[in-house]
Amino acid sequence: MDASERSTGPRWPYAVSGLLAAAGGAAAGHLVAAFVSPESSPVLAVGSQVIDATPTPVKEWAVATMGTADKPVLIGSVAVVTLIFAAVAGLVSRRHPTVGRLMIVVLAALASAAAVLRPTAGPTDIIPGLVTGLVGVGLLVLLLRLIPRAGGAGAVESPTDHNARATGDASPAGRRAFLLGAGGVTVGAAAVGAFGQKLTTDAIAPSNITLPAPAKPLPALVQGIEGKVKGLTAFRTNNADFYRIDTALVIPRVDPDSWELTIDGEVDKPLTLTYADILKMDLIEKDITMCCVSNEVGGGYIGGARWLGVPVRELLERAGVRSGADQILSTSVDGMTISTPIQALTDDREALLAIGMNGEPLPRRHGYPVRLVTPGLYGFVGSTKWLKSLTATTYAAKKAYWTERDWATDGRILTQSRIDTPRGLATLKAGKNVIGGVSWAQGRGIEKVEIRVDDGPWQKATLGPDANIDYWRQWFFDWDAQAGRHELTVRATDLTGAVQTEKRASPFPRGATGWHTIPVNVE
């Protein structure tokens, strides 16, 4: 097909060809990445680089606005931008096919660069990008050849074909051939991509792990009051419902048989532990409520669970941390780094190297096979998932991922309270109603919770069971509601006597503050 023939006829087949070439190439790269390294998948690798390059205020906006949907939205956005560029490449191919192919190659090269620039990248991580480029260019060439010439060159021309050629449209037979080819590529790309995704999500799971019994089992967690107060958050959060906030676009695959934890840096005796080593240790249980620093006032990025693991303090004592170190830099298998004050890992709060969650092995999405759980600290400074190393160092010598982005280094969880029921803007019937929710002040505990209706006096709520100072408290308040619009406000006081501050602050850089207030209507 020469240039004059390409310049006649409709443009949409060229745009579709470019789009499908990129989609097919990305699907092939995603499948290959499932065998090489899921993180090197073209779209995921680019997405990870976008996350790292995104300014902190934008990240906070994304989490606050989209919640746990931020990752799918990011991946979708990367895909849309890529496909638009690919469609342009197809249109360019209408007159300059070589330039169009080069544009597809550029897309693949960017994906390869994003993959190999990851902190944990290996030499083979370039392979998915190379496959993406080869398949993408091949599909573009194939689809361009299927685009028919106006009028169907070489055929006996019917009156209909003559009219089609006169208007620059392809013959019906030619259009069918192109549509069949495009449809085949679409189905193939979807099947290959889905298979690659299945291989990634079906990676090594903890279902075949049997956890040993703790050396000193805790009594069963006391029953919460959620059965008595409709709409109240459960006292213990199920694993499937536990929040997950992190930067990983794909859950890391970790084989417990080859996994190792290193404890190094400013220590006298560096240690290397296997998963089997940890299973043989004296394990303890701790009921701990964890909270994300991105949690807005009244937000849901918090949950309580029973954790099983080894006290980090014991391992650091074995390694012999030197006096000059003031932080432990923990590193995940995906390259994430988190700074934790040494004091928080060595005092009597008993931070854990956790392997179990609510009586089960850690779910993959929550850090399997081993994670860090530090009572009283937000996750960004004390809860590294998919842990692979603990390095004793100083804040002056090493900066972690969030420290480099100007988040606080101490990360102590602030006293907070939340109204679960009724919901904001709910319509209630006049008379007896129940207001209920949860409050937390890890490391200090909750002394009391108070409710205020409109500008009235603070009234004391009834507290639910008390597991320990590192666990949240449920509460409820019986309210004789009068007709009209009302504002309900809650505040908590911790066991040190400090009252939750009214001052509003955003999560950045050390956690949100303020009283949770909701409007309701009473009829």
Coordinates of C-alpha atoms in Angstrom, one line a residue:
M1 CA 0.0 0.0 0.0
D2 CA 1.6 3.3 -1.1
A3 CA 1.3 6.7 0.6
S4 CA -1.5 7.8 -1.7
E5 CA -3.6 4.7 -0.9
R6 CA -3.0 5.2 2.8
S7 CA -4.1 8.8 2.6
T8 CA -7.5 7.8 1.2
G9 CA -10.1 5.9 3.3
P10 CA -11.2 6.4 6.9
R11 CA -8.7 7.1 9.7
W12 CA -10.3 5.0 12.5
P13 CA -8.8 1.7 11.4
Y14 CA -5.3 3.2 11.9
A15 CA -6.1 4.5 15.4
V16 CA -7.7 1.1 16.3
S17 CA -4.5 -0.7 15.0
G18 CA -2.2 1.4 17.2
L19 CA -4.5 0.9 20.2
L20 CA -4.7 -2.8 19.8
A21 CA -1.0 -3.2 19.1
A22 CA -0.2 -1.5 22.4
A23 CA -2.9 -3.5 24.3
G24 CA -1.6 -6.8 22.8
G25 CA 2.0 -6.0 23.6
A26 CA 1.2 -5.0 27.2
A27 CA -0.8 -8.2 27.7
A28 CA 2.1 -10.3 26.4
G29 CA 4.5 -8.3 28.7
H30 CA 2.2 -8.9 31.7
L31 CA 2.1 -12.6 31.0
V32 CA 5.9 -12.8 30.8
A33 CA 6.2 -10.7 34.0
A34 CA 4.2 -13.3 35.8
F35 CA 7.1 -15.7 35.3
V36 CA 9.9 -13.1 35.6
S37 CA 8.7 -10.7 38.3
P38 CA 5.1 -9.4 38.5
E39 CA 6.4 -5.9 39.4
S40 CA 8.1 -5.7 36.0
S41 CA 4.8 -5.8 34.1
P42 CA 4.8 -2.8 31.8
V43 CA 1.7 -1.0 33.2
L44 CA 2.6 -1.8 36.8
A45 CA 6.2 -0.7 36.5
V46 CA 5.2 2.6 35.0
G47 CA 2.5 3.0 37.7
S48 CA 5.0 2.4 40.5
Q49 CA 7.3 5.1 39.1
V50 CA 4.3 7.5 38.9
I51 CA 3.5 6.8 42.6
D52 CA 7.1 7.5 43.6
A53 CA 7.2 10.7 41.6
T54 CA 3.8 12.0 42.8
P55 CA 4.0 14.9 45.3
T56 CA 2.8 14.1 48.8
P57 CA -0.3 16.4 48.7
V58 CA -1.5 14.7 45.5
K59 CA -1.1 11.3 47.1
E60 CA -3.0 12.4 50.2
W61 CA -5.8 13.8 47.9
A62 CA -6.0 10.5 46.1
V63 CA -6.2 8.4 49.2
A64 CA -8.8 10.8 50.8
T65 CA -10.9 11.0 47.6
M66 CA -10.7 7.5 46.2
G67 CA -9.7 5.5 49.2
T68 CA -8.6 1.9 48.4
A69 CA -9.7 2.5 44.8
D70 CA -6.6 4.7 44.2
K71 CA -4.5 1.9 42.8
P72 CA -7.1 0.7 40.2
V73 CA -7.7 4.3 39.2
L74 CA -3.9 4.9 38.8
I75 CA -3.4 1.7 36.7
G76 CA -6.5 2.7 34.7
S77 CA -5.1 6.2 34.1
V78 CA -1.7 4.9 33.0
A79 CA -3.5 2.5 30.6
V80 CA -5.7 5.2 29.2
V81 CA -2.7 7.6 28.5
T82 CA -0.8 4.7 27.0
L83 CA -3.7 3.7 24.7
I84 CA -4.2 7.3 23.6
F85 CA -0.5 7.6 22.6
A86 CA -0.8 4.2 20.8
A87 CA -3.8 5.4 18.9
V88 CA -1.9 8.4 17.8
A89 CA 0.9 6.1 16.7
G90 CA -1.6 4.2 14.6
L91 CA -2.8 7.4 13.0
V92 CA 0.8 8.5 12.3
S93 CA 1.3 5.1 10.6
R94 CA -1.3 6.1 8.0
R95 CA 1.3 8.2 6.2
H96 CA 4.6 7.3 8.1
P97 CA 4.5 3.7 9.1
T98 CA 8.1 3.6 10.3
V99 CA 7.4 6.6 12.7
G100 CA 4.3 4.8 14.0
R101 CA 6.4 1.7 14.8
L102 CA 9.0 3.8 16.6
M103 CA 6.3 5.3 18.8
I104 CA 5.3 1.8 19.9
V105 CA 8.9 1.0 20.6
V106 CA 9.2 4.2 22.7
L107 CA 6.2 3.1 24.8
A108 CA 7.9 -0.3 25.4
A109 CA 11.2 1.4 26.2
L110 CA 9.6 3.5 28.8
A111 CA 8.0 0.5 30.4
S112 CA 11.4 -1.3 30.4
A113 CA 13.1 1.7 32.0
A114 CA 10.5 1.9 34.7
A115 CA 10.9 -1.8 35.4
V116 CA 14.7 -1.8 35.7
L117 CA 14.8 1.4 37.7
R118 CA 12.9 -0.2 40.6
P119 CA 15.0 -0.6 43.8
T120 CA 14.7 -4.4 43.7
A121 CA 15.0 -4.9 39.9
G122 CA 17.1 -7.6 38.5
P123 CA 18.7 -8.1 35.0
T124 CA 15.7 -10.2 33.8
D125 CA 13.2 -7.5 34.6
I126 CA 13.9 -5.9 31.2
I127 CA 12.4 -8.9 29.4
P128 CA 8.7 -8.0 29.8
G129 CA 9.3 -4.6 28.2
L130 CA 11.2 -6.2 25.3
V131 CA 8.4 -8.6 24.7
T132 CA 5.9 -5.8 24.9
G133 CA 7.8 -3.9 22.1
L134 CA 8.3 -6.9 19.8
V135 CA 4.7 -8.0 20.1
G136 CA 3.3 -4.5 19.8
V137 CA 5.3 -3.7 16.6
G138 CA 4.4 -7.1 15.1
L139 CA 0.7 -6.5 15.8
L140 CA 0.8 -3.0 14.4
V141 CA 2.4 -4.3 11.1
L142 CA -0.2 -7.1 10.9
L143 CA -3.2 -4.9 11.5
L144 CA -2.0 -2.2 9.1
R145 CA -1.8 -4.8 6.4
L146 CA -5.3 -5.8 7.1
I147 CA -6.6 -2.3 6.5
P148 CA -8.1 -2.6 3.0
R149 CA -7.4 -0.2 0.1
A150 CA -10.3 1.9 -1.0
G151 CA -12.5 -0.2 -3.4
G152 CA -10.7 -3.5 -2.7
A153 CA -7.8 -3.5 -5.2
G154 CA -7.5 -6.5 -7.5
A155 CA -11.2 -7.3 -7.3
V156 CA -14.0 -7.1 -9.9
E157 CA -15.6 -3.8 -9.2
S158 CA -19.3 -3.8 -8.6
P159 CA -21.4 -0.6 -8.6
T160 CA -21.3 -0.7 -4.8
D161 CA -17.6 -1.0 -4.8
H162 CA -17.3 1.8 -7.3
N163 CA -19.3 4.1 -5.0
A164 CA -17.2 3.0 -2.0
R165 CA -14.0 3.8 -3.8
A166 CA -15.4 7.1 -4.9
T167 CA -16.0 8.1 -1.3
G168 CA -12.8 6.7 0.0
D169 CA -14.4 3.8 1.9
A170 CA -13.2 0.2 2.0
S171 CA -15.2 -2.5 0.4
P172 CA -17.5 -4.5 2.7
A173 CA -15.3 -7.6 2.3
G174 CA -12.2 -5.6 3.2
R175 CA -13.9 -4.1 6.2
R176 CA -14.9 -7.5 7.4
A177 CA -11.4 -8.8 7.1
F178 CA -10.0 -6.0 9.2
L179 CA -12.8 -6.2 11.8
L180 CA -12.2 -10.0 12.1
G181 CA -8.4 -9.4 12.6
A182 CA -9.0 -6.6 15.1
G183 CA -11.5 -8.8 17.0
G184 CA -9.0 -11.6 17.1
V185 CA -6.3 -9.4 18.5
T186 CA -8.7 -8.0 21.1
V187 CA -9.8 -11.5 22.3
G188 CA -6.2 -12.7 22.2
A189 CA -4.9 -9.7 24.2
A190 CA -7.7 -10.1 26.8
A191 CA -7.0 -13.8 27.2
V192 CA -3.3 -13.4 27.5
G193 CA -3.6 -10.6 30.0
A194 CA -6.1 -12.5 32.1
F195 CA -3.9 -15.5 32.1
G196 CA -1.0 -13.4 33.2
Q197 CA -3.1 -11.9 36.0
K198 CA -4.2 -15.3 37.2
L199 CA -0.7 -16.5 37.4
T200 CA 0.2 -13.5 39.4
T201 CA -2.7 -13.7 41.9
D202 CA -2.4 -17.5 42.2
A203 CA 1.2 -17.1 43.4
I204 CA 2.4 -18.7 46.6
A205 CA -0.2 -18.4 49.2
P206 CA -0.1 -19.2 53.0
S207 CA -2.9 -21.8 52.9
N208 CA -0.5 -24.7 53.5
I209 CA 1.2 -23.1 56.5
T210 CA 0.3 -24.4 60.0
L211 CA 1.1 -21.9 62.7
P212 CA 2.6 -23.2 66.0
A213 CA 0.8 -22.4 69.2
P214 CA 2.0 -19.4 71.2
A215 CA 4.2 -20.1 74.2
K216 CA 1.7 -18.2 76.4
P217 CA -1.7 -18.1 74.7
L218 CA -3.9 -15.1 75.5
P219 CA -7.4 -15.6 76.8
A220 CA -10.1 -15.4 74.1
L221 CA -10.7 -11.8 73.1
V222 CA -13.7 -10.5 75.1
Q223 CA -17.0 -10.2 73.2
G224 CA -17.6 -6.8 71.8
I225 CA -20.9 -4.9 71.9
E226 CA -21.6 -4.7 68.2
G227 CA -24.4 -7.3 68.7
K228 CA -26.2 -4.9 71.0
V229 CA -25.6 -1.6 69.1
K230 CA -26.7 -1.9 65.4
G231 CA -24.2 -0.4 63.0
L232 CA -21.2 -0.4 65.5
T233 CA -17.8 -1.5 64.2
A234 CA -16.9 -5.1 65.2
F235 CA -14.4 -5.3 68.2
R236 CA -12.2 -7.5 66.1
T237 CA -11.7 -6.9 62.5
N238 CA -11.8 -9.9 60.2
N239 CA -8.8 -10.4 58.0
A240 CA -10.8 -9.9 54.8
D241 CA -12.1 -6.6 56.1
F242 CA -8.9 -5.2 57.5
Y243 CA -7.8 -2.1 55.7
R244 CA -4.8 -2.1 53.3
I245 CA -2.9 1.1 52.4
D246 CA 0.5 0.8 50.7
T247 CA 2.3 1.7 47.5
A248 CA 2.5 -1.8 46.1
L249 CA 0.5 -2.1 42.8
V250 CA 0.9 -5.9 42.9
I251 CA 1.2 -8.0 46.0
P252 CA 4.7 -9.4 46.3
R253 CA 5.3 -13.1 45.8
V254 CA 7.3 -14.5 48.6
D255 CA 8.3 -18.2 49.0
P256 CA 8.6 -19.0 52.7
D257 CA 11.1 -21.8 51.9
S258 CA 13.6 -19.3 50.4
W259 CA 12.6 -16.2 52.5
E260 CA 15.3 -14.8 54.9
L261 CA 15.4 -12.0 57.3
T262 CA 18.6 -10.2 57.9
I263 CA 19.4 -8.0 60.9
D264 CA 22.4 -5.9 60.2
G265 CA 23.9 -2.5 60.3
E266 CA 25.1 -1.1 63.6
V267 CA 25.0 -4.4 65.4
D268 CA 27.7 -6.6 67.0
K269 CA 26.4 -9.9 65.6
P270 CA 24.4 -9.7 62.3
L271 CA 21.7 -12.3 62.1
T272 CA 20.0 -14.2 59.3
L273 CA 16.8 -16.0 60.1
T274 CA 14.6 -18.3 57.9
Y275 CA 10.9 -18.7 58.2
A276 CA 11.5 -22.1 59.8
D277 CA 13.7 -20.4 62.4
I278 CA 10.9 -18.1 63.4
L279 CA 8.4 -20.9 63.6
K280 CA 10.6 -22.6 66.2
M281 CA 10.8 -19.6 68.4
D282 CA 8.7 -18.8 71.4
L283 CA 5.8 -16.9 69.9
I284 CA 3.5 -14.5 71.7
E285 CA 0.1 -13.1 71.0
K286 CA -0.9 -9.4 71.1
D287 CA -4.2 -7.7 70.6
I288 CA -3.3 -4.5 68.7
T289 CA -5.2 -1.9 66.8
M290 CA -3.4 -0.6 63.8
C291 CA -4.1 2.7 62.1
C292 CA -2.9 4.4 58.9
V293 CA -1.6 8.0 59.1
S294 CA -3.7 8.8 56.0
N295 CA -6.8 8.2 58.0
E296 CA -9.0 11.3 58.0
V297 CA -11.1 12.3 61.1
G298 CA -13.9 9.8 61.1
G299 CA -12.1 7.6 58.5
G300 CA -12.0 3.8 58.2
Y301 CA -8.3 3.0 57.8
I302 CA -8.1 1.3 61.2
G303 CA -8.7 -2.2 62.5
G304 CA -8.1 -4.4 65.5
A305 CA -6.6 -7.9 65.3
R306 CA -4.8 -10.6 67.3
W307 CA -1.3 -10.9 66.1
L308 CA 1.1 -13.8 66.6
G309 CA 4.9 -13.3 66.4
V310 CA 8.3 -12.9 68.0
P311 CA 9.1 -9.8 70.0
V312 CA 11.4 -7.7 67.9
R313 CA 13.3 -6.7 71.1
E314 CA 14.5 -10.2 71.6
L315 CA 16.0 -10.4 68.1
L316 CA 17.7 -7.0 68.4
E317 CA 19.2 -8.0 71.8
R318 CA 20.6 -11.1 70.1
A319 CA 22.1 -9.0 67.3
G320 CA 23.5 -6.4 69.9
V321 CA 22.4 -3.0 68.6
R322 CA 25.2 -0.5 69.2
S323 CA 24.6 2.6 71.3
G324 CA 24.9 5.1 68.4
A325 CA 21.9 3.7 66.4
D326 CA 18.6 5.6 66.8
Q327 CA 16.5 3.9 64.2
I328 CA 15.8 0.6 62.6
L329 CA 15.4 0.9 58.8
S330 CA 13.2 -2.0 57.7
T331 CA 13.0 -3.0 54.1
S332 CA 10.3 -4.9 52.2
V333 CA 10.9 -7.4 49.5
D334 CA 9.5 -4.8 47.0
G335 CA 12.0 -2.2 48.1
M336 CA 9.8 -0.1 50.4
T337 CA 11.8 1.3 53.4
I338 CA 10.3 2.4 56.8
S339 CA 12.1 4.1 59.7
T340 CA 11.1 3.0 63.2
P341 CA 12.6 4.6 66.4
I342 CA 14.7 2.0 68.2
Q343 CA 13.0 2.8 71.5
A344 CA 9.6 1.7 70.0
L345 CA 11.1 -1.7 69.1
T346 CA 12.9 -2.3 72.4
D347 CA 10.6 -1.0 75.1
D348 CA 7.9 -3.0 76.9
R349 CA 5.2 -2.4 74.3
E350 CA 6.5 -5.6 72.6
A351 CA 6.6 -4.8 68.9
L352 CA 6.2 -8.0 66.9
L353 CA 7.8 -9.7 64.0
A354 CA 4.3 -11.0 63.1
I355 CA 3.6 -14.2 61.2
G356 CA -0.1 -14.7 62.2
M357 CA -3.2 -12.6 62.2
N358 CA -6.4 -13.6 63.9
G359 CA -5.3 -17.2 64.2
E360 CA -4.3 -17.6 60.6
P361 CA -1.0 -17.1 58.7
L362 CA -0.7 -13.6 57.5
P363 CA -2.7 -13.0 54.4
R364 CA -0.6 -12.1 51.3
R365 CA -2.2 -8.7 51.1
H366 CA -1.2 -8.0 54.7
G367 CA 2.5 -8.9 54.5
Y368 CA 2.9 -12.7 54.2
P369 CA 5.1 -14.3 55.3
V370 CA 6.4 -11.8 57.9
R371 CA 5.6 -8.2 58.8
L372 CA 6.4 -5.7 61.5
V373 CA 3.7 -4.6 63.9
T374 CA 4.6 -1.8 66.3
P375 CA 1.9 -0.8 68.9
G376 CA 1.2 2.9 69.2
L377 CA 2.8 3.9 65.9
Y378 CA 1.1 4.6 62.5
G379 CA 1.9 2.1 59.8
F380 CA 4.2 4.3 57.9
V381 CA 6.8 4.2 60.7
G382 CA 6.1 0.8 62.3
S383 CA 4.3 -1.7 60.1
T384 CA 6.5 -2.9 57.2
K385 CA 4.8 -5.6 55.2
W386 CA 6.7 -8.4 53.3
L387 CA 9.7 -7.8 55.5
K388 CA 13.2 -8.8 54.5
S389 CA 15.6 -6.8 56.6
L390 CA 16.1 -4.8 59.7
T391 CA 19.1 -2.4 59.6
A392 CA 20.3 -0.6 62.7
T393 CA 21.3 2.9 61.7
T394 CA 20.7 6.6 62.3
Y395 CA 18.2 9.0 60.9
A396 CA 21.2 11.2 59.8
A397 CA 22.7 8.3 57.8
K398 CA 19.6 6.8 56.2
K399 CA 16.2 8.2 55.2
A400 CA 13.2 6.0 54.6
Y401 CA 10.6 6.3 51.8
W402 CA 8.2 8.5 53.8
T403 CA 11.0 10.4 55.6
E404 CA 12.3 11.6 52.2
R405 CA 8.8 12.9 51.5
D406 CA 8.8 15.0 54.7
W407 CA 6.5 12.9 56.9
A408 CA 7.2 12.9 60.6
T409 CA 9.7 10.4 62.0
D410 CA 8.0 9.7 65.3
G411 CA 4.5 8.7 64.0
R412 CA 2.8 8.3 67.3
I413 CA -0.9 7.4 66.9
L414 CA -3.0 10.4 68.1
T415 CA -6.1 10.1 70.3
Q416 CA -9.1 9.9 68.1
S417 CA -12.8 8.9 68.2
R418 CA -15.4 8.2 65.5
I419 CA -19.2 8.0 65.2
D420 CA -20.2 4.8 63.4
T421 CA -24.0 5.0 64.0
P422 CA -26.0 6.8 63.0
R423 CA -24.5 7.7 59.7
G424 CA -24.1 11.3 58.7
L425 CA -27.2 12.8 57.1
A426 CA -29.3 9.9 58.5
T427 CA -33.0 10.5 59.2
L428 CA -34.0 9.3 62.6
K429 CA -37.3 9.0 64.5
A430 CA -37.8 11.2 67.5
G431 CA -37.4 9.5 70.8
K432 CA -34.8 6.9 71.9
N433 CA -31.9 6.5 69.6
V434 CA -28.4 5.1 70.1
I435 CA -25.2 6.8 69.1
G436 CA -22.2 4.5 68.9
G437 CA -18.6 4.3 67.6
V438 CA -15.0 3.5 68.5
S439 CA -12.2 5.5 70.1
W440 CA -8.5 4.8 70.3
A441 CA -5.3 6.1 71.9
Q442 CA -2.7 3.3 71.4
G443 CA -0.1 3.2 74.1
R444 CA -2.2 5.3 76.5
G445 CA -5.7 3.8 76.4
I446 CA -9.1 5.4 76.6
E447 CA -10.4 6.9 79.9
K448 CA -13.7 8.3 78.7
V449 CA -15.7 9.2 75.6
E450 CA -18.1 12.1 75.5
I451 CA -21.0 13.1 73.1
R452 CA -22.3 16.6 72.4
V453 CA -25.6 17.3 70.7
D454 CA -25.5 20.7 68.9
D455 CA -24.0 23.2 71.3
G456 CA -25.2 21.4 74.4
P457 CA -23.1 20.1 77.3
W458 CA -20.7 17.2 76.9
Q459 CA -22.3 13.9 78.1
K460 CA -20.4 10.8 79.0
A461 CA -20.9 7.7 76.8
T462 CA -20.8 4.1 78.0
L463 CA -17.5 2.3 77.1
G464 CA -17.4 -1.2 75.7
P465 CA -14.9 -3.9 76.8
D466 CA -11.2 -3.1 77.4
A467 CA -8.7 -5.4 75.8
N468 CA -5.6 -3.4 76.6
I469 CA -4.2 0.1 76.1
D470 CA -3.1 -0.8 72.5
Y471 CA -6.6 -1.8 71.5
W472 CA -9.5 0.4 70.6
R473 CA -12.7 0.9 72.7
Q474 CA -16.3 0.7 71.5
W475 CA -18.8 3.1 73.1
F476 CA -22.4 4.0 72.9
F477 CA -24.8 6.8 74.2
D478 CA -28.5 6.6 74.6
W479 CA -30.0 9.7 73.1
D480 CA -33.5 11.0 73.5
A481 CA -33.7 12.7 70.1
Q482 CA -35.9 15.8 69.5
A483 CA -37.3 16.7 66.1
G484 CA -35.2 18.9 63.9
R485 CA -31.7 19.0 62.5
H486 CA -28.9 18.2 64.9
E487 CA -25.1 17.9 64.9
L488 CA -23.5 15.1 66.9
T489 CA -19.9 15.5 68.0
V490 CA -17.6 13.0 69.8
R491 CA -14.3 13.4 71.7
A492 CA -12.2 11.1 73.8
T493 CA -9.9 11.5 76.8
D494 CA -7.0 9.1 77.2
L495 CA -5.7 7.6 80.4
T496 CA -3.1 10.3 80.8
G497 CA -5.9 12.8 81.1
A498 CA -5.3 14.5 77.8
V499 CA -8.4 15.4 75.9
Q500 CA -8.6 14.9 72.1
T501 CA -7.8 18.2 70.5
E502 CA -10.6 20.1 68.6
K503 CA -8.0 21.6 66.3
R504 CA -8.4 20.4 62.7
A505 CA -5.3 19.1 60.9
S506 CA -4.9 17.1 57.8
P507 CA -3.1 13.7 57.9
F508 CA 0.2 15.2 56.6
P509 CA 2.7 15.1 58.2
R510 CA 1.9 13.3 61.5
G511 CA -1.8 12.3 61.4
A512 CA -5.2 14.0 61.3
T513 CA -6.7 15.7 64.4
G514 CA -10.1 17.2 65.2
W515 CA -13.5 16.1 66.5
H516 CA -15.7 13.9 64.4
T517 CA -19.0 15.7 63.8
I518 CA -22.0 14.5 61.8
P519 CA -25.4 16.1 60.9
V520 CA -28.6 14.1 61.3
N521 CA -32.3 14.8 60.8
V522 CA -34.9 13.8 63.4
E523 CA -38.6 13.5 62.4

